[in-house]
GROMACS .gro file of C-alpha atoms in nm:
model
  330
    1MET     CA    1   0.984  -2.627  -0.233
    2GLY     CA    2   1.162  -2.340  -0.133
    3ILE     CA    3   1.134  -2.043  -0.407
    4PRO     CA    4   1.467  -1.839  -0.453
    5LEU     CA    5   1.447  -1.481  -0.417
    6ASN     CA    6   1.489  -1.442  -0.822
    7GLY     CA    7   1.160  -1.644  -0.842
    8PRO     CA    8   1.073  -1.886  -1.145
    9ASP     CA    9   1.304  -1.875  -1.466
   10LEU     CA   10   1.170  -1.797  -1.799
   11THR     CA   11   1.187  -2.186  -1.881
   12GLU     CA   12   0.965  -2.275  -1.588
   13ILE     CA   13   0.706  -1.979  -1.668
   14ALA     CA   14   0.679  -2.104  -2.051
   15ALA     CA   15   0.599  -2.469  -1.890
   16ALA     CA   16   0.328  -2.373  -1.657
   17ALA     CA   17   0.189  -2.145  -1.926
   18GLU     CA   18   0.159  -2.446  -2.164
   19ALA     CA   19   0.033  -2.697  -1.899
   20LEU     CA   20  -0.239  -2.444  -1.800
   21GLN     CA   21  -0.362  -2.373  -2.163
   22ASP     CA   22  -0.627  -2.649  -2.138
   23ALA     CA   23  -0.823  -2.460  -1.870
   24VAL     CA   24  -0.697  -2.110  -1.827
   25ILE     CA   25  -0.820  -1.817  -2.048
   26ALA     CA   26  -0.555  -1.618  -2.230
   27THR     CA   27  -0.741  -1.278  -2.118
   28PRO     CA   28  -0.763  -1.007  -2.365
   29VAL     CA   29  -0.572  -0.658  -2.364
   30LEU     CA   30  -0.758  -0.352  -2.444
   31PRO     CA   31  -0.584  -0.012  -2.552
   32LEU     CA   32  -0.766   0.268  -2.364
   33GLN     CA   33  -0.800   0.469  -2.685
   34ALA     CA   34  -1.167   0.599  -2.689
   35ALA     CA   35  -1.240   0.972  -2.666
   36ARG     CA   36  -1.411   0.929  -2.340
   37TRP     CA   37  -1.026   0.852  -2.200
   38ASP     CA   38  -0.869   1.149  -2.337
   39ALA     CA   39  -0.908   1.409  -2.056
   40LEU     CA   40  -0.830   1.150  -1.788
   41LEU     CA   41  -0.540   0.965  -1.888
   42PRO     CA   42  -0.192   1.079  -1.798
   43ASP     CA   43  -0.009   1.209  -2.066
   44CYS     CA   44   0.191   0.907  -2.170
   45ALA     CA   45   0.247   0.737  -2.492
   46GLY     CA   46  -0.072   0.494  -2.440
   47VAL     CA   47  -0.232   0.298  -2.174
   48THR     CA   48  -0.334  -0.087  -2.223
   49LEU     CA   49  -0.569  -0.276  -1.984
   50LYS     CA   50  -0.515  -0.647  -1.927
   51LEU     CA   51  -0.885  -0.770  -1.863
   52GLU     CA   52  -0.765  -1.066  -1.614
   53LEU     CA   53  -1.107  -1.020  -1.450
   54PHE     CA   54  -1.248  -1.232  -1.741
   55GLN     CA   55  -1.040  -1.537  -1.606
   56GLN     CA   56  -1.193  -1.844  -1.461
   57THR     CA   57  -1.366  -1.766  -1.149
   58GLY     CA   58  -1.317  -1.394  -1.228
   59SER     CA   59  -0.932  -1.348  -1.123
   60PHE     CA   60  -0.603  -1.411  -1.175
   61LYS     CA   61  -0.603  -1.656  -0.868
   62ALA     CA   62  -0.737  -1.941  -1.095
   63ARG     CA   63  -0.377  -1.953  -1.277
   64GLY     CA   64  -0.179  -2.041  -0.935
   65ALA     CA   65  -0.470  -2.239  -0.765
   66LEU     CA   66  -0.480  -2.487  -1.058
   67LEU     CA   67  -0.092  -2.513  -1.096
   68GLY     CA   68  -0.106  -2.607  -0.707
   69MET     CA   69  -0.420  -2.848  -0.750
   70ARG     CA   70  -0.237  -3.027  -1.006
   71GLY     CA   71   0.112  -3.046  -0.811
   72LEU     CA   72  -0.080  -3.262  -0.522
   73THR     CA   73   0.058  -3.600  -0.435
   74ALA     CA   74  -0.196  -3.868  -0.445
   75ASP     CA   75  -0.208  -3.857  -0.051
   76GLN     CA   76  -0.277  -3.512  -0.057
   77ARG     CA   77  -0.561  -3.538  -0.305
   78ALA     CA   78  -0.741  -3.793  -0.097
   79ALA     CA   79  -0.695  -3.579   0.220
   80GLY     CA   80  -0.826  -3.270   0.018
   81VAL     CA   81  -0.708  -2.908   0.066
   82VAL     CA   82  -0.791  -2.601   0.291
   83ALA     CA   83  -0.766  -2.221   0.184
   84ALA     CA   84  -0.837  -1.926   0.395
   85SER     CA   85  -0.960  -1.621   0.178
   86GLY     CA   86  -1.248  -1.376   0.171
   87GLY     CA   87  -1.314  -1.399  -0.217
   88ASN     CA   88  -1.079  -1.433  -0.490
   89HIS     CA   89  -0.859  -1.712  -0.395
   90ALA     CA   90  -1.154  -1.894  -0.232
   91LEU     CA   91  -1.353  -1.902  -0.557
   92ALA     CA   92  -1.015  -2.021  -0.752
   93VAL     CA   93  -0.937  -2.273  -0.515
   94SER     CA   94  -1.288  -2.400  -0.515
   95TRP     CA   95  -1.288  -2.418  -0.882
   96ALA     CA   96  -0.940  -2.593  -0.923
   97ALA     CA   97  -1.044  -2.852  -0.673
   98ARG     CA   98  -1.351  -2.918  -0.869
   99GLU     CA   99  -1.145  -2.962  -1.184
  100ALA     CA  100  -0.933  -3.202  -1.023
  101GLY     CA  101  -1.206  -3.415  -0.817
  102VAL     CA  102  -1.056  -3.291  -0.469
  103SER     CA  103  -1.257  -3.185  -0.186
  104ALA     CA  104  -1.202  -2.815  -0.065
  105LEU     CA  105  -1.253  -2.667   0.262
  106ILE     CA  106  -1.250  -2.279   0.271
  107THR     CA  107  -1.240  -2.098   0.585
  108MET     CA  108  -1.385  -1.715   0.550
  109PRO     CA  109  -1.487  -1.413   0.744
  110ARG     CA  110  -1.837  -1.376   0.864
  111ALA     CA  111  -1.824  -1.042   0.660
  112THR     CA  112  -1.764  -1.167   0.334
  113ASP     CA  113  -1.961  -1.086   0.054
  114PRO     CA  114  -2.256  -1.350   0.040
  115ASP     CA  115  -2.212  -1.381  -0.354
  116ARG     CA  116  -1.839  -1.502  -0.291
  117ILE     CA  117  -1.959  -1.752   0.000
  118ALA     CA  118  -2.266  -1.903  -0.250
  119GLY     CA  119  -2.007  -1.919  -0.528
  120CYS     CA  120  -1.753  -2.135  -0.332
  121GLU     CA  121  -2.059  -2.364  -0.237
  122ALA     CA  122  -2.201  -2.391  -0.602
  123LEU     CA  123  -1.831  -2.496  -0.709
  124GLY     CA  124  -1.893  -2.778  -0.464
  125ALA     CA  125  -1.647  -2.634  -0.187
  126THR     CA  126  -1.719  -2.652   0.208
  127VAL     CA  127  -1.727  -2.312   0.371
  128ALA     CA  128  -1.668  -2.247   0.726
  129LEU     CA  129  -1.730  -1.893   0.853
  130PHE     CA  130  -1.537  -1.701   1.138
  131ASP     CA  131  -1.544  -1.397   1.290
  132ASP     CA  132  -1.259  -1.223   1.091
  133MET     CA  133  -0.943  -1.335   0.877
  134ALA     CA  134  -0.720  -1.392   1.148
  135ALA     CA  135  -0.951  -1.671   1.284
  136ALA     CA  136  -1.006  -1.795   0.914
  137PHE     CA  137  -0.622  -1.822   0.882
  138GLU     CA  138  -0.602  -2.020   1.238
  139ALA     CA  139  -0.871  -2.267   1.115
  140MET     CA  140  -0.684  -2.319   0.786
  141ASN     CA  141  -0.362  -2.399   0.983
  142GLU     CA  142  -0.561  -2.624   1.201
  143ALA     CA  143  -0.713  -2.813   0.906
  144ALA     CA  144  -0.360  -2.849   0.764
  145MET     CA  145  -0.226  -2.975   1.069
  146GLN     CA  146  -0.507  -3.256   1.076
  147GLY     CA  147  -0.404  -3.331   0.714
  148ARG     CA  148  -0.555  -3.134   0.432
  149ALA     CA  149  -0.313  -2.974   0.183
  150LEU     CA  150  -0.267  -2.601   0.265
  151MET     CA  151  -0.357  -2.375  -0.015
  152HIS     CA  152  -0.202  -2.059   0.068
  153PRO     CA  153  -0.326  -1.741  -0.089
  154PHE     CA  154  -0.010  -1.577  -0.192
  155GLU     CA  155   0.322  -1.732  -0.011
  156ALA     CA  156   0.375  -2.061  -0.213
  157TRP     CA  157   0.561  -2.152  -0.540
  158HIS     CA  158   0.257  -2.241  -0.754
  159MET     CA  159   0.064  -1.894  -0.683
  160ILE     CA  160   0.397  -1.699  -0.773
  161LEU     CA  161   0.434  -1.904  -1.079
  162GLY     CA  162   0.095  -1.872  -1.168
  163SER     CA  163   0.110  -1.478  -1.176
  164ALA     CA  164   0.420  -1.532  -1.363
  165THR     CA  165   0.200  -1.680  -1.642
  166CYS     CA  166  -0.007  -1.390  -1.645
  167GLY     CA  167   0.314  -1.154  -1.671
  168ARG     CA  168   0.441  -1.353  -1.971
  169GLU     CA  169   0.131  -1.327  -2.147
  170TYR     CA  170   0.080  -0.968  -2.099
  171HIS     CA  171   0.419  -0.887  -2.229
  172LEU     CA  172   0.348  -1.113  -2.526
  173GLN     CA  173   0.038  -0.950  -2.606
  174ALA     CA  174   0.155  -0.580  -2.559
  175PRO     CA  175   0.546  -0.586  -2.600
  176GLN     CA  176   0.538  -0.180  -2.643
  177ILE     CA  177   0.472  -0.162  -2.236
  178ASP     CA  178   0.757  -0.022  -2.058
  179THR     CA  179   0.568   0.044  -1.732
  180PHE     CA  180   0.351  -0.198  -1.558
  181VAL     CA  181   0.145  -0.103  -1.265
  182ILE     CA  182   0.014  -0.374  -1.050
  183PRO     CA  183  -0.212  -0.407  -0.734
  184ILE     CA  184  -0.059  -0.580  -0.416
  185GLY     CA  185  -0.250  -0.768  -0.199
  186GLY     CA  186  -0.017  -1.067  -0.035
  187GLY     CA  187   0.236  -0.996  -0.314
  188GLY     CA  188   0.162  -1.310  -0.536
  189LEU     CA  189   0.070  -1.144  -0.820
  190ILE     CA  190   0.294  -0.879  -0.836
  191SER     CA  191   0.604  -1.091  -0.746
  192GLY     CA  192   0.492  -1.355  -1.025
  193MET     CA  193   0.413  -1.081  -1.286
  194ALA     CA  194   0.750  -0.888  -1.219
  195CYS     CA  195   0.961  -1.180  -1.211
  196ALA     CA  196   0.828  -1.283  -1.579
  197ILE     CA  197   0.825  -0.904  -1.711
  198LYS     CA  198   1.178  -0.822  -1.577
  199GLN     CA  199   1.327  -1.135  -1.746
  200LEU     CA  200   1.154  -1.086  -2.071
  201ARG     CA  201   1.237  -0.696  -2.059
  202PRO     CA  202   1.499  -0.579  -1.794
  203ASP     CA  203   1.451  -0.211  -1.890
  204ALA     CA  204   1.070  -0.224  -1.781
  205ARG     CA  205   0.934  -0.047  -1.483
  206VAL     CA  206   0.706  -0.221  -1.247
  207ILE     CA  207   0.521  -0.017  -0.983
  208GLY     CA  208   0.311  -0.180  -0.718
  209VAL     CA  209  -0.023  -0.040  -0.590
  210GLU     CA  210  -0.178  -0.065  -0.223
  211PRO     CA  211  -0.427   0.113  -0.033
  212PHE     CA  212  -0.324   0.330   0.262
  213GLY     CA  213  -0.512   0.111   0.516
  214ALA     CA  214  -0.341  -0.206   0.396
  215ASP     CA  215   0.031  -0.123   0.278
  216SER     CA  216   0.215  -0.409   0.447
  217MET     CA  217   0.426  -0.449   0.127
  218ALA     CA  218   0.523  -0.069   0.104
  219ARG     CA  219   0.611  -0.055   0.469
  220SER     CA  220   0.813  -0.405   0.431
  221PHE     CA  221   1.036  -0.229   0.138
  222ASP     CA  222   1.100   0.063   0.376
  223ALA     CA  223   1.196  -0.184   0.649
  224GLY     CA  224   1.403  -0.384   0.434
  225GLU     CA  225   1.210  -0.698   0.565
  226PRO     CA  226   0.867  -0.820   0.584
  227VAL     CA  227   0.637  -0.641   0.840
  228LYS     CA  228   0.287  -0.712   0.975
  229LEU     CA  229   0.011  -0.424   1.027
  230ASP     CA  230  -0.149  -0.349   1.342
  231GLN     CA  231  -0.490  -0.348   1.135
  232VAL     CA  232  -0.637  -0.341   0.805
  233ALA     CA  233  -0.869  -0.068   0.705
  234THR     CA  234  -0.957  -0.063   0.334
  235ILE     CA  235  -1.284  -0.124   0.112
  236ALA     CA  236  -1.033  -0.355  -0.107
  237ASP     CA  237  -1.095  -0.677   0.086
  238SER     CA  238  -0.876  -0.858  -0.213
  239LEU     CA  239  -0.578  -0.636  -0.112
  240GLY     CA  240  -0.642  -0.656   0.243
  241ALA     CA  241  -0.347  -0.897   0.342
  242PRO     CA  242  -0.230  -0.791   0.723
  243LEU     CA  243   0.152  -0.888   0.631
  244ALA     CA  244   0.414  -0.924   0.392
  245MET     CA  245   0.575  -1.268   0.394
  246PRO     CA  246   0.942  -1.378   0.337
  247THR     CA  247   0.897  -1.560  -0.009
  248THR     CA  248   0.693  -1.312  -0.178
  249PHE     CA  249   0.860  -0.999  -0.035
  250GLY     CA  250   1.177  -1.120  -0.140
  251VAL     CA  251   1.083  -1.178  -0.513
  252ALA     CA  252   0.903  -0.880  -0.510
  253GLN     CA  253   1.201  -0.698  -0.369
  254THR     CA  254   1.417  -0.807  -0.647
  255TYR     CA  255   1.191  -0.686  -0.936
  256VAL     CA  256   0.985  -0.409  -0.830
  257ASP     CA  257   1.086  -0.045  -0.882
  258ARG     CA  258   0.878   0.129  -0.651
  259ILE     CA  259   0.510   0.108  -0.431
  260VAL     CA  260   0.258   0.395  -0.462
  261ARG     CA  261  -0.034   0.417  -0.207
  262VAL     CA  262  -0.415   0.488  -0.312
  263SER     CA  263  -0.740   0.587  -0.126
  264ASP     CA  264  -1.032   0.410  -0.104
  265ASP     CA  265  -1.197   0.711  -0.233
  266ALA     CA  266  -0.958   0.705  -0.536
  267MET     CA  267  -1.046   0.312  -0.599
  268LEU     CA  268  -1.425   0.411  -0.596
  269ASP     CA  269  -1.368   0.670  -0.853
  270ALA     CA  270  -1.156   0.415  -1.055
  271MET     CA  271  -1.466   0.186  -1.007
  272ALA     CA  272  -1.723   0.429  -1.140
  273LEU     CA  273  -1.501   0.497  -1.425
  274TYR     CA  274  -1.473   0.132  -1.558
  275GLN     CA  275  -1.867   0.123  -1.500
  276SER     CA  276  -1.922   0.428  -1.703
  277ASN     CA  277  -1.644   0.393  -1.982
  278LEU     CA  278  -1.642   0.021  -2.029
  279ARG     CA  279  -1.949  -0.111  -1.847
  280ILE     CA  280  -1.723  -0.313  -1.622
  281THR     CA  281  -1.841  -0.397  -1.264
  282ALA     CA  282  -1.497  -0.389  -1.097
  283GLU     CA  283  -1.421  -0.471  -0.735
  284PRO     CA  284  -1.206  -0.218  -0.552
  285ALA     CA  285  -0.868  -0.436  -0.581
  286CYS     CA  286  -0.956  -0.437  -0.957
  287ALA     CA  287  -0.979  -0.072  -0.990
  288ALA     CA  288  -0.642   0.007  -0.784
  289SER     CA  289  -0.421   0.016  -1.105
  290LEU     CA  290  -0.628   0.275  -1.295
  291ALA     CA  291  -0.668   0.474  -0.952
  292ALA     CA  292  -0.281   0.484  -0.945
  293ILE     CA  293  -0.224   0.632  -1.283
  294LEU     CA  294  -0.486   0.900  -1.222
  295GLY     CA  295  -0.359   0.995  -0.872
  296PRO     CA  296  -0.011   0.923  -0.776
  297LEU     CA  297   0.162   0.838  -1.076
  298LYS     CA  298  -0.017   1.081  -1.325
  299ASP     CA  299   0.284   1.329  -1.360
  300ASP     CA  300   0.560   1.028  -1.365
  301LEU     CA  301   0.442   0.859  -1.672
  302ALA     CA  302   0.489   1.103  -1.975
  303GLY     CA  303   0.613   0.925  -2.263
  304ARG     CA  304   0.564   0.590  -2.136
  305HIS     CA  305   0.371   0.304  -2.266
  306VAL     CA  306   0.178   0.207  -1.938
  307GLY     CA  307   0.003  -0.118  -1.884
  308ILE     CA  308  -0.236  -0.155  -1.571
  309ILE     CA  309  -0.439  -0.477  -1.510
  310ALA     CA  310  -0.821  -0.525  -1.427
  311CYS     CA  311  -0.725  -0.824  -1.190
  312GLY     CA  312  -1.070  -0.936  -1.034
  313SER     CA  313  -1.446  -0.894  -1.078
  314ASN     CA  314  -1.584  -1.086  -0.761
  315ILE     CA  315  -1.830  -0.832  -0.602
  316GLY     CA  316  -2.188  -0.903  -0.538
  317LEU     CA  317  -2.440  -0.632  -0.662
  318THR     CA  318  -2.577  -0.555  -0.306
  319ARG     CA  319  -2.193  -0.482  -0.233
  320TYR     CA  320  -2.118  -0.284  -0.523
  321GLN     CA  321  -2.444  -0.068  -0.466
  322ALA     CA  322  -2.360  -0.007  -0.126
  323LEU     CA  323  -2.009   0.119  -0.190
  324ASN     CA  324  -2.130   0.378  -0.485
  325ALA     CA  325  -2.392   0.494  -0.247
  326SER     CA  326  -2.124   0.547   0.006
  327ARG     CA  327  -1.891   0.729  -0.257
  328ASN     CA  328  -2.205   0.959  -0.372
  329ALA     CA  329  -2.286   1.021   0.002
  330ASP     CA  330  -1.937   1.159   0.037
   0.00000   0.00000   0.00000
């Protein structure tokens, strides 16, 4: 099914949200009003945090993955599914496949956090490891050619629609928000959320955040067409998509106002703040929105009601400690 560049409409988004109610969590929102935030946050009307890291499997990906799984034909269910991912999408597909009684093959880079690999296997998926993400994607495509249904991590109607339910939910929970700051990996999250938000509140601003070392969407916006990076270099593996793709790029281009970039160090600092102030163990991608409002956006948000999102928590303690140690060493 092709996706128009204006994405799903509000009727489709509301129907999807209703369909997911039996399995997906309406994740809470938290105003960052405690005194410990006072000296840190930008001089704006308020900052609200959506805790999507409390979603099934620890990220927003569960929404779209379950919609995709429930949309399979009988023949596709019998053949099983395949997905390539280094983490959040892999876990979401593994969970959704278990919920639907469908076999799942997950192709992953060898460098994937061992806790994520173990999580997929615990959910009943078969995991195959490859030298890098490019090889994992090739293996995914090969398995799809052999009959498995391909569950793409972002370039799919059900992934955009799932993220749109998150955007709708956020607006309904915190209608005062007029500026949303959303991380970008492949673009599935921001395209879906922005599509819902802009239809519900056309005057809202939607700002994307990418790491400097994985800024394919920002470069695509500059070029006016999807581009592919020569290499990806960031600690935020969940934001490490090496390219933008036509559908998510098109929907994002329709609704997203601008994109800013943040450094790995800025994400590490934001991870530390989540740990010290909220006792949240955030992966780098999860901290990207906070890093953006404390960094490149800090002087641009005066008087605004700002919404950020903690999008995922799938990081093992060993990797978290290693990243924190690297930050302290610097």
